[in-house]
Short mmCIF file of C-alpha atoms in Angstrom, two decimals:
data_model
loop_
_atom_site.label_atom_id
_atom_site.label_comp_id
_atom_site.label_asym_id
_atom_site.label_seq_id
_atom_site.Cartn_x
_atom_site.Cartn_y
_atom_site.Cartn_z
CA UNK A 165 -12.34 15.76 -18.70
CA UNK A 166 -9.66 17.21 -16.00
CA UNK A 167 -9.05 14.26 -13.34
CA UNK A 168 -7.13 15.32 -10.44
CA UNK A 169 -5.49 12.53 -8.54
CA UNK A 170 -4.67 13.68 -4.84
CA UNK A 171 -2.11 11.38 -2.96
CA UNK A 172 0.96 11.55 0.00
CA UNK A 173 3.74 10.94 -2.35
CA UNK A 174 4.92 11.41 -5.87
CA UNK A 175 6.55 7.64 -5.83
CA UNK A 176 3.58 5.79 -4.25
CA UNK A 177 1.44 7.66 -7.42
CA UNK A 178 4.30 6.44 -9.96
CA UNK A 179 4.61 2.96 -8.01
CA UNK A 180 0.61 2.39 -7.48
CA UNK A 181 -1.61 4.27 -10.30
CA UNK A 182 0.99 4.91 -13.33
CA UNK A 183 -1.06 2.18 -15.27
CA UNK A 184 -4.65 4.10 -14.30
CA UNK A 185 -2.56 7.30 -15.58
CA UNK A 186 -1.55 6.44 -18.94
CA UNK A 187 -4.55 4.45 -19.30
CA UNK A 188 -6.77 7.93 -18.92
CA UNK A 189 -4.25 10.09 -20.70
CA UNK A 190 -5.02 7.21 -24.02
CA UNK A 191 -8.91 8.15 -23.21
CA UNK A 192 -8.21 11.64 -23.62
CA UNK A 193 -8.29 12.98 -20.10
CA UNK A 194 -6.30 15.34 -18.74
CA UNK A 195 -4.57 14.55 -15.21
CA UNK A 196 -3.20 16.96 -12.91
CA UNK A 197 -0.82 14.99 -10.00
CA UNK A 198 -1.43 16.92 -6.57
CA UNK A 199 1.36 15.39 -4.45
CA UNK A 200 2.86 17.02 -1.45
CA UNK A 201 4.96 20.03 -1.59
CA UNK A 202 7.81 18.93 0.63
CA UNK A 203 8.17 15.30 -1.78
CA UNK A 204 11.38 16.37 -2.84
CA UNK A 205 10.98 13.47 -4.95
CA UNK A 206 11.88 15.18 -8.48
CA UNK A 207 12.32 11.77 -10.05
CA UNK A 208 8.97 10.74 -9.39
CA UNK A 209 7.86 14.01 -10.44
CA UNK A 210 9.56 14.02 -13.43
CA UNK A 211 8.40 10.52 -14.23
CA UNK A 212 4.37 11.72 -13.46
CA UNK A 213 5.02 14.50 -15.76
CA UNK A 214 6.53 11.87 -18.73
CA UNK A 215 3.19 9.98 -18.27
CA UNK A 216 1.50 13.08 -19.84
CA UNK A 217 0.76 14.42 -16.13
CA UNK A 218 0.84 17.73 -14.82
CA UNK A 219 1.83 18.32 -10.88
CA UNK A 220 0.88 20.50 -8.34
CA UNK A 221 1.84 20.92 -4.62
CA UNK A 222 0.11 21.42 -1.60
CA UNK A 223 1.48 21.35 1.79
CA UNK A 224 1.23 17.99 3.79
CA UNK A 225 2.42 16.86 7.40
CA UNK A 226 1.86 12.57 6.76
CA UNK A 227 2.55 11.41 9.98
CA UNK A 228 1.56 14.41 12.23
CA UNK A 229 -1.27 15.28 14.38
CA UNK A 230 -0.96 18.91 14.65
CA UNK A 231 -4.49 20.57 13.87
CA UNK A 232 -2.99 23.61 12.71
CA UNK A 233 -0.53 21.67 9.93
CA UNK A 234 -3.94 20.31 9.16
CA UNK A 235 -6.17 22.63 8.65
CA UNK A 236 -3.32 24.33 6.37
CA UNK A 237 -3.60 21.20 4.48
CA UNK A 238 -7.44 21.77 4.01
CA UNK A 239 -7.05 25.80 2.60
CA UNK A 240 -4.12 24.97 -0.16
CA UNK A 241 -5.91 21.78 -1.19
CA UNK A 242 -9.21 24.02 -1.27
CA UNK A 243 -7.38 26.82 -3.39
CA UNK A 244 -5.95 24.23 -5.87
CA UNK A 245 -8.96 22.51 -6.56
CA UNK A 246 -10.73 26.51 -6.99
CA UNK A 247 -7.91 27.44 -9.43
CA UNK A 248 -7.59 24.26 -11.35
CA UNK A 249 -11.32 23.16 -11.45
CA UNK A 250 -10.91 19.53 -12.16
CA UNK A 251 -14.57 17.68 -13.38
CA UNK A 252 -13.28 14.52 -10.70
CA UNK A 253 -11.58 14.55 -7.98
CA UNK A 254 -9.70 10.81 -7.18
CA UNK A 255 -8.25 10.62 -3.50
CA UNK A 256 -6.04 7.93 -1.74
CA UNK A 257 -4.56 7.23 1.41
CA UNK A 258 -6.03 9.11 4.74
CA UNK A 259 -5.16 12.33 5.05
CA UNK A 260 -5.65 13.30 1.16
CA UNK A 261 -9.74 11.30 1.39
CA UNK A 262 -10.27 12.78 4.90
CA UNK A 263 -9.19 16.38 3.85
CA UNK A 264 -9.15 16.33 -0.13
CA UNK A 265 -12.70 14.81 -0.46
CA UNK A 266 -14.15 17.77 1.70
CA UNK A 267 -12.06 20.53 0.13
CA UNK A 268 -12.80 19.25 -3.38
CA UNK A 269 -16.52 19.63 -2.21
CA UNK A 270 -16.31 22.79 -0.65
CA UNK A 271 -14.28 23.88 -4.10
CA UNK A 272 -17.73 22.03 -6.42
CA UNK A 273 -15.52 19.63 -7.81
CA UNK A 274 -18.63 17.68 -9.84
CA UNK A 275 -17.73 14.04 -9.46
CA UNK A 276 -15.40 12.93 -6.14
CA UNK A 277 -14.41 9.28 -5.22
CA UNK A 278 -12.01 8.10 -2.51
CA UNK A 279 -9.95 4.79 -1.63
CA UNK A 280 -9.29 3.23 1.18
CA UNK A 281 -5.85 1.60 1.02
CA UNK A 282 -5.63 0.74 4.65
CA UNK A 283 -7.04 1.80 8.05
CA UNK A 284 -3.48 3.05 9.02
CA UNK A 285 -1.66 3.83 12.48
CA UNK A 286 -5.54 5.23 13.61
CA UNK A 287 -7.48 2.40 13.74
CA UNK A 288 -5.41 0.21 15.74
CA UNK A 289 -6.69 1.24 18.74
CA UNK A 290 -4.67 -1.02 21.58
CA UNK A 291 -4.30 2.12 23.86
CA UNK A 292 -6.16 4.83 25.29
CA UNK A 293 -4.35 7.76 23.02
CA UNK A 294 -5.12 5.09 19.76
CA UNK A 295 -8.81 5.27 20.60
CA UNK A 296 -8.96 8.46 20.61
CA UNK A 297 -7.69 8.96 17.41
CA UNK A 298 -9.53 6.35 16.15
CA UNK A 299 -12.97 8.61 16.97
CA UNK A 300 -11.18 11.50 15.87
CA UNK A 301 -10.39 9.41 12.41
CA UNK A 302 -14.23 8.10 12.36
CA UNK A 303 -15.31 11.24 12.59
CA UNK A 304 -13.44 12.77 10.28
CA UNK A 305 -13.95 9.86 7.55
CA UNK A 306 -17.77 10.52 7.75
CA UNK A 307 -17.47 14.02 6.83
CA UNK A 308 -15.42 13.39 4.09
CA UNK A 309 -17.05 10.25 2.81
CA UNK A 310 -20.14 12.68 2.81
CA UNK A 311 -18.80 14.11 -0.12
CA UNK A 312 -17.89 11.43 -2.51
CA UNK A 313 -20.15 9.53 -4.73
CA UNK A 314 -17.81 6.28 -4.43
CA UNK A 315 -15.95 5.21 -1.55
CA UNK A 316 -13.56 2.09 -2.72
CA UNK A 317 -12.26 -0.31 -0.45
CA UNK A 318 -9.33 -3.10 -1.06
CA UNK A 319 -10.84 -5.56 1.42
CA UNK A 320 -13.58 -6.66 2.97
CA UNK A 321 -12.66 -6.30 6.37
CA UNK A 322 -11.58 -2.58 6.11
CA UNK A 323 -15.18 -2.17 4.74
CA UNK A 324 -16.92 -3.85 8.26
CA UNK A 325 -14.57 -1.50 10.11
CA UNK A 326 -16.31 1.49 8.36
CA UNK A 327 -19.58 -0.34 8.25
CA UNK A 328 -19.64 -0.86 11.95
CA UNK A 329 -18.40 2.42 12.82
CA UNK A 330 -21.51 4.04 11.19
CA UNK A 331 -18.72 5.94 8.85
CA UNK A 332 -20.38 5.38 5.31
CA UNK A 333 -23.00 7.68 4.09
CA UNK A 334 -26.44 5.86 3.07
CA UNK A 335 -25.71 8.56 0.03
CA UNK A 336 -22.21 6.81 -1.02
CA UNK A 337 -22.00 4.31 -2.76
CA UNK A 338 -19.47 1.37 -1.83
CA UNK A 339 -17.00 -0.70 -4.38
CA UNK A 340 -14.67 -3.31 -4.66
CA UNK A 341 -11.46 -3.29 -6.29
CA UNK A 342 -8.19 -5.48 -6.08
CA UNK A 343 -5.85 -3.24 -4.51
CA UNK A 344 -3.99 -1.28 -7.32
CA UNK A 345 -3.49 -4.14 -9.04
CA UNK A 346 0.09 -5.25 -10.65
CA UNK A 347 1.64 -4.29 -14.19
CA UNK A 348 2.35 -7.93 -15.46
CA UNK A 349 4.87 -7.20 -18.11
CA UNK A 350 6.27 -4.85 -15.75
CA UNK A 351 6.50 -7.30 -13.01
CA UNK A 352 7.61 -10.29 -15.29
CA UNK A 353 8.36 -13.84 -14.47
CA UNK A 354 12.11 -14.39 -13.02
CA UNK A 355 13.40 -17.95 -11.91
CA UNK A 356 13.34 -18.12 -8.35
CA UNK A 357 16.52 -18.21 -6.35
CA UNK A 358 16.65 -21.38 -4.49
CA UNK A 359 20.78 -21.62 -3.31
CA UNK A 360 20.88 -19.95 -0.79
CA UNK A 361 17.21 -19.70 0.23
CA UNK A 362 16.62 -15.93 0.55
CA UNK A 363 13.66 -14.54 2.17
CA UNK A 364 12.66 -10.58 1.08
CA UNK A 365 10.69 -8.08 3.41
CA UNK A 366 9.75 -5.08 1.31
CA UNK A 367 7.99 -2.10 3.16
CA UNK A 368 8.87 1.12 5.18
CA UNK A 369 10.52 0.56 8.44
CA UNK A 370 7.03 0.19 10.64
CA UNK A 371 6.26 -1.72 13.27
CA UNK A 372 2.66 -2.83 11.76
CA UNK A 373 4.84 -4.19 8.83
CA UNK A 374 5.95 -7.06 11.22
CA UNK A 375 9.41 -6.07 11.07
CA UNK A 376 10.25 -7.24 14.57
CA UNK A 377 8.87 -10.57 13.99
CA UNK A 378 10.65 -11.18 11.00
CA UNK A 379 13.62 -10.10 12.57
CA UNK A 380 12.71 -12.25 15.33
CA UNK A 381 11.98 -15.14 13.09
CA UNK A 382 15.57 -14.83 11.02
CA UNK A 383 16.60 -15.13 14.16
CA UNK A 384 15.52 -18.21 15.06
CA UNK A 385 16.46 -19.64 11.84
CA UNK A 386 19.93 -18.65 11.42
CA UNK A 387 20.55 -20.78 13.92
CA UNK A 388 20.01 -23.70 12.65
CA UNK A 389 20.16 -22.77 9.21
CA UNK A 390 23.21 -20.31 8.28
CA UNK A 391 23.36 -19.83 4.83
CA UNK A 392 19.69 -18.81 4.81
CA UNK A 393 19.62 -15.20 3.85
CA UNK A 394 16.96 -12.51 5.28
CA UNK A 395 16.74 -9.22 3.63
CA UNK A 396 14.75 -6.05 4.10
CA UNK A 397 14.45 -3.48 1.52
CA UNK A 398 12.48 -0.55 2.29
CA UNK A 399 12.26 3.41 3.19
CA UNK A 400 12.94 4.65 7.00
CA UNK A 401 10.38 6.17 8.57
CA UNK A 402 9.85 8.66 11.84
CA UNK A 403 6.83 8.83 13.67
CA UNK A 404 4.44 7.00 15.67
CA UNK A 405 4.34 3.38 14.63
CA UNK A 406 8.01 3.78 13.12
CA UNK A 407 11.17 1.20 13.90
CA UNK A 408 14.26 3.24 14.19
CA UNK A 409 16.78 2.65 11.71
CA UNK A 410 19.03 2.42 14.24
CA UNK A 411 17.41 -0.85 15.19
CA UNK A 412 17.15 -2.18 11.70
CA UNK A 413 21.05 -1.51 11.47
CA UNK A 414 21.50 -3.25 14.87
CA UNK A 415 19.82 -6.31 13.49
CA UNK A 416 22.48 -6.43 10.46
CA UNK A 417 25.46 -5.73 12.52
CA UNK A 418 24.09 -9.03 14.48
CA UNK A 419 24.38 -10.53 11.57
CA UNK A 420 20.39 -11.39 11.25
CA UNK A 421 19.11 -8.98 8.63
CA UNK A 422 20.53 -7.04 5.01
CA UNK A 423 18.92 -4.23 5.10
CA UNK A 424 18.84 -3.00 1.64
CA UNK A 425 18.03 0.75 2.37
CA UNK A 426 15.46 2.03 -0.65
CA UNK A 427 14.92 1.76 -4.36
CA UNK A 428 12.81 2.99 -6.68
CA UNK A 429 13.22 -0.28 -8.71
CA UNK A 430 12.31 -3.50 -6.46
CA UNK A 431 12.73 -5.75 -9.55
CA UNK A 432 15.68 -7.16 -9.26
CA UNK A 433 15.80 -7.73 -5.27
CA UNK A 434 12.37 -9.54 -6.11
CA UNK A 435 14.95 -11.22 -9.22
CA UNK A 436 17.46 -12.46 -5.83
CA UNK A 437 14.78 -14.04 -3.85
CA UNK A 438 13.60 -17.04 -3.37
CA UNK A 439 10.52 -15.96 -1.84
CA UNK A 440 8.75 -12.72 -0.18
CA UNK A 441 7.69 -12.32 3.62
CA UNK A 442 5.10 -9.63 4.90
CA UNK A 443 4.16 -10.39 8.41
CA UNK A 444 1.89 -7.51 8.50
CA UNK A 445 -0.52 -6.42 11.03
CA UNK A 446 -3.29 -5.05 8.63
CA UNK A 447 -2.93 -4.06 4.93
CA UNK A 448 -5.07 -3.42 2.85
CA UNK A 449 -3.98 -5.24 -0.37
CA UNK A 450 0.01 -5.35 -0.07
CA UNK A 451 1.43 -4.35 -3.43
CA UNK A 452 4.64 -6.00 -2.36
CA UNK A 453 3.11 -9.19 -2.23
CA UNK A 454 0.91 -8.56 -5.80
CA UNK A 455 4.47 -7.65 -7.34
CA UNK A 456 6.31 -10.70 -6.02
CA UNK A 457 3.81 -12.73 -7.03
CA UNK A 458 3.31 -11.43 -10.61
CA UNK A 459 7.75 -12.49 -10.64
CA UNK A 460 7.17 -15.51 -9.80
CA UNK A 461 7.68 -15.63 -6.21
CA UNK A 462 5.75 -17.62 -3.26
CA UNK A 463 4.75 -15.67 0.21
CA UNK A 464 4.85 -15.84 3.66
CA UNK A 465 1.89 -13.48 5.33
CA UNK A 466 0.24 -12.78 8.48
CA UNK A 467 -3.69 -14.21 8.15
CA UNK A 468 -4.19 -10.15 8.09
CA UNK A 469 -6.96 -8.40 6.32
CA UNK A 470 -5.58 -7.30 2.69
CA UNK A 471 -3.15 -10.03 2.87
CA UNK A 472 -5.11 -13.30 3.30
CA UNK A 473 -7.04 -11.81 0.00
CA UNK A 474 -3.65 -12.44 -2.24
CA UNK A 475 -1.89 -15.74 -0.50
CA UNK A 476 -3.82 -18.94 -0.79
CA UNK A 477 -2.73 -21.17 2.51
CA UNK A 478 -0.83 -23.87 1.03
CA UNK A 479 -1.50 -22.65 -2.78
CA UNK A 480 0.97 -19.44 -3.26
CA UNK A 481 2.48 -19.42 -0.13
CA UNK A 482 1.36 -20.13 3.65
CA UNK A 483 -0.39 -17.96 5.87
CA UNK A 484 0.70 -17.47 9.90
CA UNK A 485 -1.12 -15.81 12.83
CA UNK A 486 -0.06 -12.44 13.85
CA UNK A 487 2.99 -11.43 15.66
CA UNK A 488 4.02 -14.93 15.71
CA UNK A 489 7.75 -15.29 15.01
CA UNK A 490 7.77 -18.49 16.26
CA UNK A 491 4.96 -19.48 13.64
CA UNK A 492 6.57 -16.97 10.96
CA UNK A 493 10.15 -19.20 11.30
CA UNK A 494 8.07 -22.54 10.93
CA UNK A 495 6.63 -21.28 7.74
CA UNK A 496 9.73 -19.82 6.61
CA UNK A 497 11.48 -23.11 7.50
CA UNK A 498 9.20 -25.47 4.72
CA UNK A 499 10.95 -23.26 1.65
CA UNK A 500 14.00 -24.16 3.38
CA UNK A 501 13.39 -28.07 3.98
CA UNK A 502 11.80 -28.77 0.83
CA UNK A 503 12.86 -26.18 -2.01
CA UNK A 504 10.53 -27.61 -4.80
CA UNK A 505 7.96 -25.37 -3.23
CA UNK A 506 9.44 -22.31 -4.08
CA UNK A 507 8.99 -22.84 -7.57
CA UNK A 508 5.67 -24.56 -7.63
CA UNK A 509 4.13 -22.17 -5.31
CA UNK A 510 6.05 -18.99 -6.97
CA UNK A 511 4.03 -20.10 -10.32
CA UNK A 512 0.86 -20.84 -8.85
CA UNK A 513 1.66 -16.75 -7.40
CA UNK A 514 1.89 -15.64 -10.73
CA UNK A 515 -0.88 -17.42 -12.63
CA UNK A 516 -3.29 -15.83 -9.44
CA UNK A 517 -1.49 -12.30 -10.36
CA UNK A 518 -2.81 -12.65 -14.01
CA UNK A 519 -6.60 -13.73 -13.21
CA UNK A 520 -7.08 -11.27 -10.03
CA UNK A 521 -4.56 -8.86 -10.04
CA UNK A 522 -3.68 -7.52 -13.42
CA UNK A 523 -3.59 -3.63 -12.92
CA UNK A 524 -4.70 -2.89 -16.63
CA UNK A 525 -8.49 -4.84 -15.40
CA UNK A 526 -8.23 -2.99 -12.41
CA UNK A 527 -7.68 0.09 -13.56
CA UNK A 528 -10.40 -0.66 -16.11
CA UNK A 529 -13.12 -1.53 -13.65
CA UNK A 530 -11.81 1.96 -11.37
CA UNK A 531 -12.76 3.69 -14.51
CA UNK A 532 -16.04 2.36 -15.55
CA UNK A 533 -17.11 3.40 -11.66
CA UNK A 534 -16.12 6.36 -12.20
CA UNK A 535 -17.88 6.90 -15.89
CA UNK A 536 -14.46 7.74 -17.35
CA UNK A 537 -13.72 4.45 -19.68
#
């Protein structure tokens, strides 16, 4: 069969589904990549197309609300789904489900499946503009969920949110997976740093990351504590929901944050940490987190939905309240009292990475949904 995997960027496809691709290119399948046309990500690319892949482009504003961006989205993903004729169509992420799943319809793609990987800058709906677009999202997610026979979800609470908004079809069909899951060998166990303690944010520069509470927790604890190190690796961003850089910079010229810029590899910033903080407003299951964990490393999250489903309070890490800095430096702080629990909880991370989060079962259980394994 022809599966066509639609998603926002040629990296988050090589970061987040690589093991789902090679895993359907060894069943025989042919996969055609449909990532934006303005990635001009040729590594990523390149390394789809070394997975056996082929890629095509399509034209894709992520962040912007213009209609008429939009609805040019809709006609080129219509026209590639017409000339290629895929037998499944596999959509992520919310412009590619809300506008992919319809197109791929329209074009009588047989078999079409979305996931959710996170409600996004539209559902958090804490001012009159955000509720609109959260209707305007709603609505939009109906149509398209109209038009898949499988709707997955990464978290429970993401699936209430649709539940209660009446978005889900009585016609689709509703599953569970573990995020994207994490390639263990690829993600292999590394001793822990624990001199100096060094705490790693990794995530695009968004507010809903909690990137202004961890700054405002390092804060707090390089004062008392200043050989404690507090990184940030991560892509910029523009937009709505976006923290300048030039604040992120301003933060390391105070001397509170590294900011590592990007990487394609995060292995061996994971390698220099002693453990991983997402303060995150809503995920919906941080791969960050799965890939520090699967290394060996213990976590600091927000009690968020997507990431109280991959930290155990007081097992793999500790789990705070929600724009909390206060609460995120008094968390932080235990790693740095009592440094045995780096280690201990970094290995109780990584056995939960290999009984819930190994990508090869994940991908394995995608599949069997979708009556291609």
């Amino acid at each position: 069969m022809k599966v066509a995997i639609l998603g926002n960027q040629a990296r988050a496809m090589v970061n987040f589904w690589s093991v789902l691709i090679r895993r359907l290119r060894t069943l025989g399948h042919e996969v055609l990549c449909i990532v934006p046309d303005a990635d001009t990500d040729t590594e990523g690319r390149a390394a789809l197309e070394a997975m056996g892949a082929r890629v095509a482009g399509y034209p894709l504003d992520r962040k912007g609300l213009n209609p008429v961006r939009d609805a040019a989205t809709f006609a080129a993903l219509y026209r590639v789904f017409r000339q290629e004729r895929p037998d499944v169509a596999f959509c992520f992420t919310i412009k590619p489900v809300i506008y992919g799943a319809t197109a791929a319809a329209l074009a009588r793609v047989p078999a079409r499946y979305a996931m959710i990987t996170g409600l996004g800058y539209m559902f958090e709906a804490d001012s009159p503009i955000k509720r609109v677009l959260t209707k305007v999202a709603a609505l939009l997610y109906r149509v398209a969920l109209a038009c898949v026979r499988t709707v997955f979800f990464q978290n429970m609470e993401d699936r209430r949110v649709f539940e209660d908004n009446h978005i889900i079809p009585h016609s689709t069909s509703v599953a569970m997976c573990r995020g994207t899951g994490v390639a263990l060998n690829h993600f292999a166990l590394a001793e822990p740093v624990l001199d100096p303690p060094t705490f790693l944010l990794v995530g695009r520069l968004l507010e809903a990351k909690g990137l202004r509470e961890y700054a405002g927790a390092a804060r707090l604890l390089k004062a008392k504590h200043p050989d404690a190190r507090f990184r940030v690796l991560g892509p910029p961003e523009t937009g709505p929901g976006s923290v300048p850089l030039s604040e992120v910079e301003g933060w390391t010229r105070e001397g509170i944050i590294e900011y590592l810029g990007q990487t394609r590899d995060v292995r061996p910033y994971v390698a220099d940490a002693s453990v991983v903080v997402l303060p995150s407003w809503r995920e919906g299951t941080p791969c960050s987190v799965m890939e520090g964990m699967s290394m060996g490393r213990a976590a600091v999250v927000t009690d968020a939905p997507g990431c109280r489903e991959v930290v155990e309070d007081g097992v793999n890490g500790f789990r705070v309240p929600l724009r909390d800095p206060e609460a995120l430096a008094a968390a932080m702080e235990r790693f740095i009292a009592d440094r045995s629990l780096i280690a201990r909880m970094g290995q109780a991370g990584r056995r939960l990475a290999e009984t819930e989060f190994d990508a090869d079962k994940v991908s394995e259980h995608i599949l069997r949904i979708m009556r291609l394994a």
